Short mmCIF file of C-alpha atoms in Angstrom, two decimals:
data_model
loop_
_atom_site.label_atom_id
_atom_site.label_comp_id
_atom_site.label_asym_id
_atom_site.label_seq_id
_atom_site.Cartn_x
_atom_site.Cartn_y
_atom_site.Cartn_z
CA MET E 895 -17.86 -78.56 0.50
CA ASP E 896 -15.70 -80.83 -1.68
CA LEU E 897 -13.41 -81.56 1.26
CA LYS E 898 -16.38 -82.50 3.42
CA GLY E 899 -17.66 -84.94 0.81
CA ALA E 900 -20.62 -83.00 -0.53
CA ASP E 901 -22.58 -84.22 -3.47
CA PRO E 902 -20.77 -83.19 -6.74
CA ALA E 903 -24.09 -82.17 -8.29
CA VAL E 904 -24.59 -79.63 -5.53
CA THR E 905 -21.02 -78.22 -5.65
CA ASP E 906 -21.10 -77.94 -9.45
CA ALA E 907 -24.09 -75.62 -9.24
CA TYR E 908 -22.28 -73.33 -6.81
CA ARG E 909 -19.09 -73.50 -8.86
CA ASN E 910 -20.93 -72.43 -12.01
CA PHE E 911 -22.53 -69.53 -10.14
CA VAL E 912 -19.13 -68.19 -8.94
CA LYS E 913 -17.67 -68.47 -12.45
CA GLY E 914 -20.60 -66.55 -13.89
CA ALA E 915 -20.28 -63.80 -11.28
CA LEU E 916 -16.56 -63.40 -11.96
CA ALA E 917 -17.14 -63.26 -15.72
CA SER E 918 -19.81 -60.61 -15.28
CA GLU E 919 -17.48 -58.53 -13.10
CA LEU E 920 -14.66 -58.78 -15.63
CA GLN E 921 -17.04 -57.76 -18.39
CA GLY E 922 -18.24 -54.78 -16.34
CA THR E 923 -14.69 -53.54 -15.78
CA ASP E 924 -13.79 -53.76 -19.45
CA LEU E 925 -12.56 -50.35 -20.85
CA ARG E 926 -15.10 -50.32 -23.65
CA THR E 927 -17.91 -51.17 -21.26
CA MET E 928 -16.85 -48.43 -18.87
CA ALA E 929 -16.76 -45.90 -21.72
CA THR E 930 -20.24 -46.96 -22.82
CA THR E 931 -21.57 -46.68 -19.28
CA ALA E 932 -20.01 -43.21 -18.85
CA ALA E 933 -21.52 -42.03 -22.16
CA GLU E 934 -24.94 -43.22 -21.07
CA TRP E 935 -24.57 -41.47 -17.70
CA VAL E 936 -23.65 -38.18 -19.36
CA VAL E 937 -26.92 -38.00 -21.30
CA LYS E 938 -29.15 -39.19 -18.47
CA LYS E 939 -31.47 -36.59 -16.99
CA ASP E 940 -30.71 -37.74 -13.44
CA GLY E 941 -26.99 -38.16 -14.23
CA GLY E 942 -24.69 -35.89 -16.20
CA ILE E 943 -27.41 -33.45 -17.23
CA SER E 944 -28.36 -32.88 -13.60
CA VAL E 945 -24.72 -32.36 -12.58
CA ARG E 946 -24.09 -29.94 -15.45
CA PHE E 947 -27.21 -28.02 -14.55
CA ARG E 948 -26.13 -27.67 -10.93
CA VAL E 949 -22.56 -26.62 -11.83
CA GLY E 950 -23.87 -24.11 -14.34
CA THR E 951 -26.29 -22.76 -11.78
CA VAL E 952 -23.47 -22.30 -9.26
CA PHE E 953 -21.29 -20.39 -11.72
CA ALA E 954 -24.24 -18.29 -12.88
CA SER E 955 -25.08 -17.49 -9.26
CA LEU E 956 -21.48 -16.42 -8.54
CA PHE E 957 -21.45 -14.22 -11.64
CA LEU E 958 -24.76 -12.65 -10.62
CA LEU E 959 -23.44 -12.10 -7.10
CA MET E 960 -20.42 -10.21 -8.50
CA ILE E 961 -22.72 -7.97 -10.56
CA VAL E 962 -25.01 -7.29 -7.59
CA ALA E 963 -22.01 -6.60 -5.30
CA ARG E 964 -20.53 -4.14 -7.80
CA PHE E 965 -23.87 -2.41 -8.20
CA ILE E 966 -24.31 -1.99 -4.45
CA ARG E 967 -20.68 -0.82 -4.17
CA ALA E 968 -21.41 1.86 -6.79
CA LEU E 969 -24.45 3.01 -4.80
CA ALA E 970 -22.40 3.04 -1.60
CA LYS E 971 -19.68 5.05 -3.35
CA ARG E 972 -22.16 7.81 -4.16
CA GLY E 973 -23.23 7.99 -0.53
CA ILE E 974 -19.68 7.86 0.85
CA LYS E 975 -18.55 10.67 -1.47
CA ARG E 976 -21.11 12.94 0.20
CA VAL E 977 -19.68 12.34 3.67
CA PRO E 978 -17.24 15.17 4.52
CA ASN E 979 -13.72 14.71 5.88
CA LEU E 980 -13.30 11.13 4.68
CA SER E 981 -9.86 10.37 3.26
CA ASN E 982 -9.46 8.47 0.01
CA LEU E 983 -7.90 5.63 2.00
CA LEU E 984 -10.94 5.25 4.25
CA GLN E 985 -13.32 5.53 1.31
CA ASP E 986 -11.54 2.73 -0.57
CA PHE E 987 -11.55 0.54 2.54
CA LEU E 988 -15.28 1.05 3.17
CA LEU E 989 -16.10 0.26 -0.45
CA LYS E 990 -14.11 -2.98 -0.26
CA VAL E 991 -15.93 -3.95 2.94
CA VAL E 992 -19.30 -3.30 1.32
CA TYR E 993 -18.37 -5.35 -1.77
CA TRP E 994 -17.16 -8.44 0.08
CA LEU E 995 -19.91 -8.26 2.70
CA VAL E 996 -22.58 -8.28 -0.01
CA PHE E 997 -20.78 -11.12 -1.80
CA ALA E 998 -20.51 -13.20 1.39
CA VAL E 999 -24.16 -12.72 2.37
CA GLY E 1000 -25.26 -13.55 -1.18
CA LEU E 1001 -23.13 -16.69 -1.18
CA MET E 1002 -24.76 -17.85 2.04
CA ILE E 1003 -28.19 -17.31 0.50
CA VAL E 1004 -27.25 -19.28 -2.63
CA LEU E 1005 -25.94 -22.18 -0.55
CA ALA E 1006 -29.12 -22.21 1.50
CA LEU E 1007 -31.24 -22.29 -1.69
CA PHE E 1008 -29.27 -25.33 -2.87
CA GLY E 1009 -30.15 -27.10 0.36
CA VAL E 1010 -26.73 -26.77 1.97
CA ASN E 1011 -26.89 -26.54 5.76
CA ILE E 1012 -24.75 -23.47 6.54
CA THR E 1013 -25.04 -23.73 10.33
CA PRO E 1014 -21.98 -26.04 10.62
CA LEU E 1015 -20.14 -23.62 8.34
CA PHE E 1016 -20.57 -20.81 10.87
CA ALA E 1017 -19.25 -23.09 13.61
CA VAL E 1018 -16.20 -23.98 11.51
CA LEU E 1019 -15.55 -20.33 10.68
CA GLY E 1020 -15.83 -19.39 14.34
CA GLY E 1021 -13.29 -22.02 15.40
CA ALA E 1022 -10.96 -21.16 12.55
CA SER E 1023 -11.13 -17.46 13.41
CA PHE E 1024 -10.17 -18.20 17.01
CA ILE E 1025 -7.14 -20.21 15.89
CA LEU E 1026 -6.08 -17.65 13.28
CA ALA E 1027 -6.29 -14.86 15.84
CA PHE E 1028 -3.39 -16.45 17.73
CA ALA E 1029 -1.45 -17.48 14.65
CA MET E 1030 -1.69 -14.08 12.95
CA GLN E 1031 -1.17 -11.64 15.80
CA GLU E 1032 1.30 -9.53 13.81
CA THR E 1033 -1.04 -9.38 10.83
CA LEU E 1034 -3.91 -8.33 13.08
CA GLY E 1035 -1.64 -5.60 14.48
CA ASN E 1036 -1.06 -4.36 10.94
CA LEU E 1037 -4.81 -4.46 10.36
CA ALA E 1038 -5.50 -2.36 13.45
CA ALA E 1039 -2.76 0.10 12.47
CA GLY E 1040 -4.22 0.33 8.94
CA LEU E 1041 -7.61 1.24 10.38
CA MET E 1042 -6.00 3.90 12.58
CA ILE E 1043 -4.25 5.38 9.54
CA MET E 1044 -7.51 5.47 7.58
CA VAL E 1045 -9.48 7.06 10.42
CA ASN E 1046 -6.91 9.59 11.67
CA LYS E 1047 -5.67 10.51 8.15
CA PRO E 1048 -2.00 11.40 8.79
CA PHE E 1049 -1.55 11.15 5.01
CA ASP E 1050 -3.49 10.28 1.88
CA VAL E 1051 -2.75 8.74 -1.50
CA GLY E 1052 -0.46 11.07 -3.46
CA ASP E 1053 1.13 12.72 -0.39
CA LEU E 1054 4.90 12.90 -0.02
CA VAL E 1055 5.75 11.43 3.38
CA ASP E 1056 8.85 10.63 5.39
CA THR E 1057 8.40 7.64 7.70
CA ASN E 1058 10.70 4.84 8.87
CA GLY E 1059 13.54 6.61 7.10
CA ILE E 1060 11.71 6.33 3.75
CA LEU E 1061 10.86 9.50 1.80
CA GLY E 1062 8.42 8.99 -1.04
CA GLU E 1063 4.92 9.35 -2.46
CA VAL E 1064 2.13 7.22 -1.03
CA GLU E 1065 0.72 5.03 -3.79
CA ALA E 1066 -1.66 2.79 -1.87
CA VAL E 1067 -2.66 1.73 1.62
CA SER E 1068 -4.21 -1.69 2.22
CA ILE E 1069 -5.44 -3.05 5.51
CA VAL E 1070 -1.99 -4.50 6.30
CA SER E 1071 0.62 -2.47 4.39
CA THR E 1072 1.47 0.93 2.89
CA THR E 1073 3.08 1.21 -0.54
CA VAL E 1074 5.47 4.15 -1.05
CA ARG E 1075 7.32 5.09 -4.23
CA THR E 1076 10.61 6.84 -3.38
CA LEU E 1077 12.03 9.83 -5.23
CA ASP E 1078 14.42 7.55 -7.13
CA ASN E 1079 11.43 5.41 -8.30
CA GLN E 1080 11.80 2.47 -5.93
CA VAL E 1081 8.66 0.83 -4.56
CA VAL E 1082 8.80 0.21 -0.80
CA ILE E 1083 6.09 -1.74 1.04
CA LEU E 1084 5.90 -0.92 4.74
CA PRO E 1085 3.84 -2.84 7.33
CA ASN E 1086 1.16 -0.57 8.77
CA SER E 1087 2.19 -1.31 12.35
CA GLY E 1088 5.66 0.08 11.59
CA VAL E 1089 4.22 3.17 9.89
CA TRP E 1090 1.74 3.98 12.65
CA GLY E 1091 4.32 3.26 15.36
CA SER E 1092 6.92 5.66 13.92
CA ILE E 1093 7.13 9.40 13.30
CA ILE E 1094 5.21 10.40 10.16
CA ARG E 1095 6.27 13.61 8.43
CA ASN E 1096 3.82 14.68 5.74
CA VAL E 1097 5.72 16.93 3.34
CA THR E 1098 2.92 17.91 0.97
CA VAL E 1099 -0.08 18.25 3.27
CA SER E 1100 0.51 22.04 3.61
CA PRO E 1101 0.13 24.19 0.48
CA GLN E 1102 3.15 26.34 1.40
CA ARG E 1103 6.60 25.55 2.77
CA ARG E 1104 9.53 27.54 4.12
CA VAL E 1105 12.89 26.95 2.47
CA ASP E 1106 15.55 26.93 5.21
CA MET E 1107 19.05 27.70 3.92
CA VAL E 1108 22.34 28.80 5.46
CA PHE E 1109 25.05 30.76 3.62
CA GLY E 1110 28.44 31.54 5.13
CA ILE E 1111 30.80 34.40 4.29
CA GLY E 1112 34.36 35.07 5.40
CA TYR E 1113 35.15 37.12 8.48
CA GLY E 1114 36.91 39.66 6.27
CA ASP E 1115 33.91 40.15 3.95
CA ASP E 1116 31.39 42.98 4.21
CA ILE E 1117 28.16 41.90 5.93
CA GLU E 1118 26.05 44.64 4.30
CA THR E 1119 27.17 43.61 0.81
CA ALA E 1120 26.33 39.97 1.46
CA SER E 1121 22.93 40.93 2.93
CA ARG E 1122 22.13 43.10 -0.10
CA VAL E 1123 23.01 40.29 -2.52
CA LEU E 1124 20.80 37.84 -0.67
CA HIS E 1125 17.84 40.24 -0.59
CA GLU E 1126 18.14 41.03 -4.29
CA ILE E 1127 18.26 37.36 -5.29
CA VAL E 1128 15.31 36.37 -3.10
CA GLU E 1129 13.14 39.33 -4.18
CA ALA E 1130 13.81 38.63 -7.86
CA HIS E 1131 12.88 34.96 -7.80
CA PRO E 1132 9.39 34.50 -9.36
CA LYS E 1133 8.44 31.44 -7.26
CA ILE E 1134 9.17 32.97 -3.87
CA LEU E 1135 6.06 34.31 -2.11
CA LYS E 1136 5.79 37.93 -1.00
CA GLU E 1137 3.77 36.84 2.03
CA PRO E 1138 4.92 35.54 4.43
CA LYS E 1139 7.99 37.74 4.02
CA PRO E 1140 11.38 36.04 3.70
CA ASN E 1141 13.68 36.19 6.70
CA ILE E 1142 17.36 36.98 5.98
CA LYS E 1143 19.52 37.59 9.06
CA VAL E 1144 23.05 37.20 10.37
CA HIS E 1145 22.60 34.04 12.41
CA GLU E 1146 25.90 32.72 13.71
CA LEU E 1147 29.59 33.51 14.13
CA ALA E 1148 30.86 30.06 13.30
CA ASP E 1149 34.42 28.67 13.49
CA SER E 1150 35.25 29.46 9.88
CA SER E 1151 32.48 31.78 8.65
CA VAL E 1152 29.79 34.32 9.43
CA ASN E 1153 26.55 32.49 8.68
CA PHE E 1154 23.37 34.01 7.27
CA ILE E 1155 20.00 32.32 7.47
CA CYS E 1156 17.85 32.67 4.35
CA ARG E 1157 14.24 31.54 4.85
CA PRO E 1158 11.86 32.39 2.01
CA TRP E 1159 8.39 30.87 1.55
CA THR E 1160 7.13 29.12 -1.57
CA ASN E 1161 4.38 26.80 -2.75
CA THR E 1162 5.03 23.20 -1.79
CA GLU E 1163 5.34 22.00 -5.40
CA ASP E 1164 8.04 24.67 -6.04
CA TYR E 1165 10.17 23.83 -2.99
CA TRP E 1166 13.08 22.09 -4.72
CA ASP E 1167 13.12 24.51 -7.66
CA VAL E 1168 13.56 27.40 -5.24
CA TYR E 1169 16.16 25.54 -3.18
CA TRP E 1170 18.33 24.66 -6.17
CA ASP E 1171 17.93 28.06 -7.82
CA LEU E 1172 18.96 29.96 -4.70
CA THR E 1173 21.98 27.73 -4.14
CA ARG E 1174 23.29 28.49 -7.61
CA GLN E 1175 22.30 32.16 -7.73
CA VAL E 1176 23.78 33.00 -4.32
CA LYS E 1177 27.12 31.47 -5.33
CA GLU E 1178 27.13 33.49 -8.56
CA GLY E 1179 25.98 36.65 -6.75
CA PHE E 1180 28.67 36.38 -4.06
CA ASP E 1181 31.35 35.82 -6.70
CA ALA E 1182 30.20 38.90 -8.64
CA ALA E 1183 30.15 41.03 -5.48
CA GLY E 1184 33.54 39.81 -4.27
CA VAL E 1185 32.11 38.02 -1.24
CA SER E 1186 33.88 34.77 -0.37
CA ILE E 1187 32.35 31.51 0.79
CA PRO E 1188 35.03 30.09 3.11
CA PHE E 1189 35.82 26.45 3.58
CA PRO E 1190 36.57 25.04 7.05
CA GLN E 1191 39.99 26.24 8.21
CA ARG E 1192 42.11 26.33 11.31
CA ASP E 1193 44.86 28.75 12.33
CA VAL E 1194 47.98 27.15 13.82
CA HIS E 1195 50.27 29.37 15.90
CA LEU E 1196 53.87 28.23 16.52
CA PHE E 1197 55.76 29.51 19.54
CA LYS E 1198 59.51 29.22 19.89
CA GLU E 1199 60.75 28.69 23.43
CA ASN E 1200 63.89 30.55 24.46
CA SER E 1201 66.59 28.15 25.58
#
């Protein structure tokens, strides 16, 4: 306006207005003014008090949801315990499903009460699930295998299993992995797809086990003496069962020895005690009876050609 030759009285009025606006803005952005404004907002009913009330309500609702979910899980646990032939693994899985399902439904109800439109949320979850299904194919395979393990019950928590070359006690089974503690106290976590896709040997599922052992004697030793020693040791052991009867027979004429099979039965928890005891006692019994336990040997015959 000055460049176009406007009346100075008119431009001075506008100039004073701009200066006043800038001064007001600078005053409003002053640190002390901002602190004062924030303090006033905190104590306003439609400001900080309203926000604190809503946040407190949300946390209280979540806490209440957890209590309700745990209560319903406890009720479900009573009902599930009455269902026969359900493994501990499947029971734990069903209880977790009940807990999180109740929590999720309750959360949707709380959001709806707060006026949140949850319809777009379902659409987002549907699209995200479709994308995750492709991105997590291996995880979904573990999930399916975990469900098969829980339903078919090849083992349960506390069983001694041999799978994927790992021998140990099952500590836990989640929907994606199986945790096994080996005999030397190592914790091994196996993906469920690998467990279900391999041979599973459950060592402790049967209450009784047969101890399979082989003892060799020399070809020059007396078979009847060796058989008598084996029978006496097996019959005297307190942890060997009378029924089924142990089987002790001459089994094989091997390269370096005459081999006996010794197959007594025992309770599963006594398996290794019986195995180790018999190994020691048979050695001592053979030594006392003059029966040898030969080591691998080979006879070499030399022939001299006549020139």
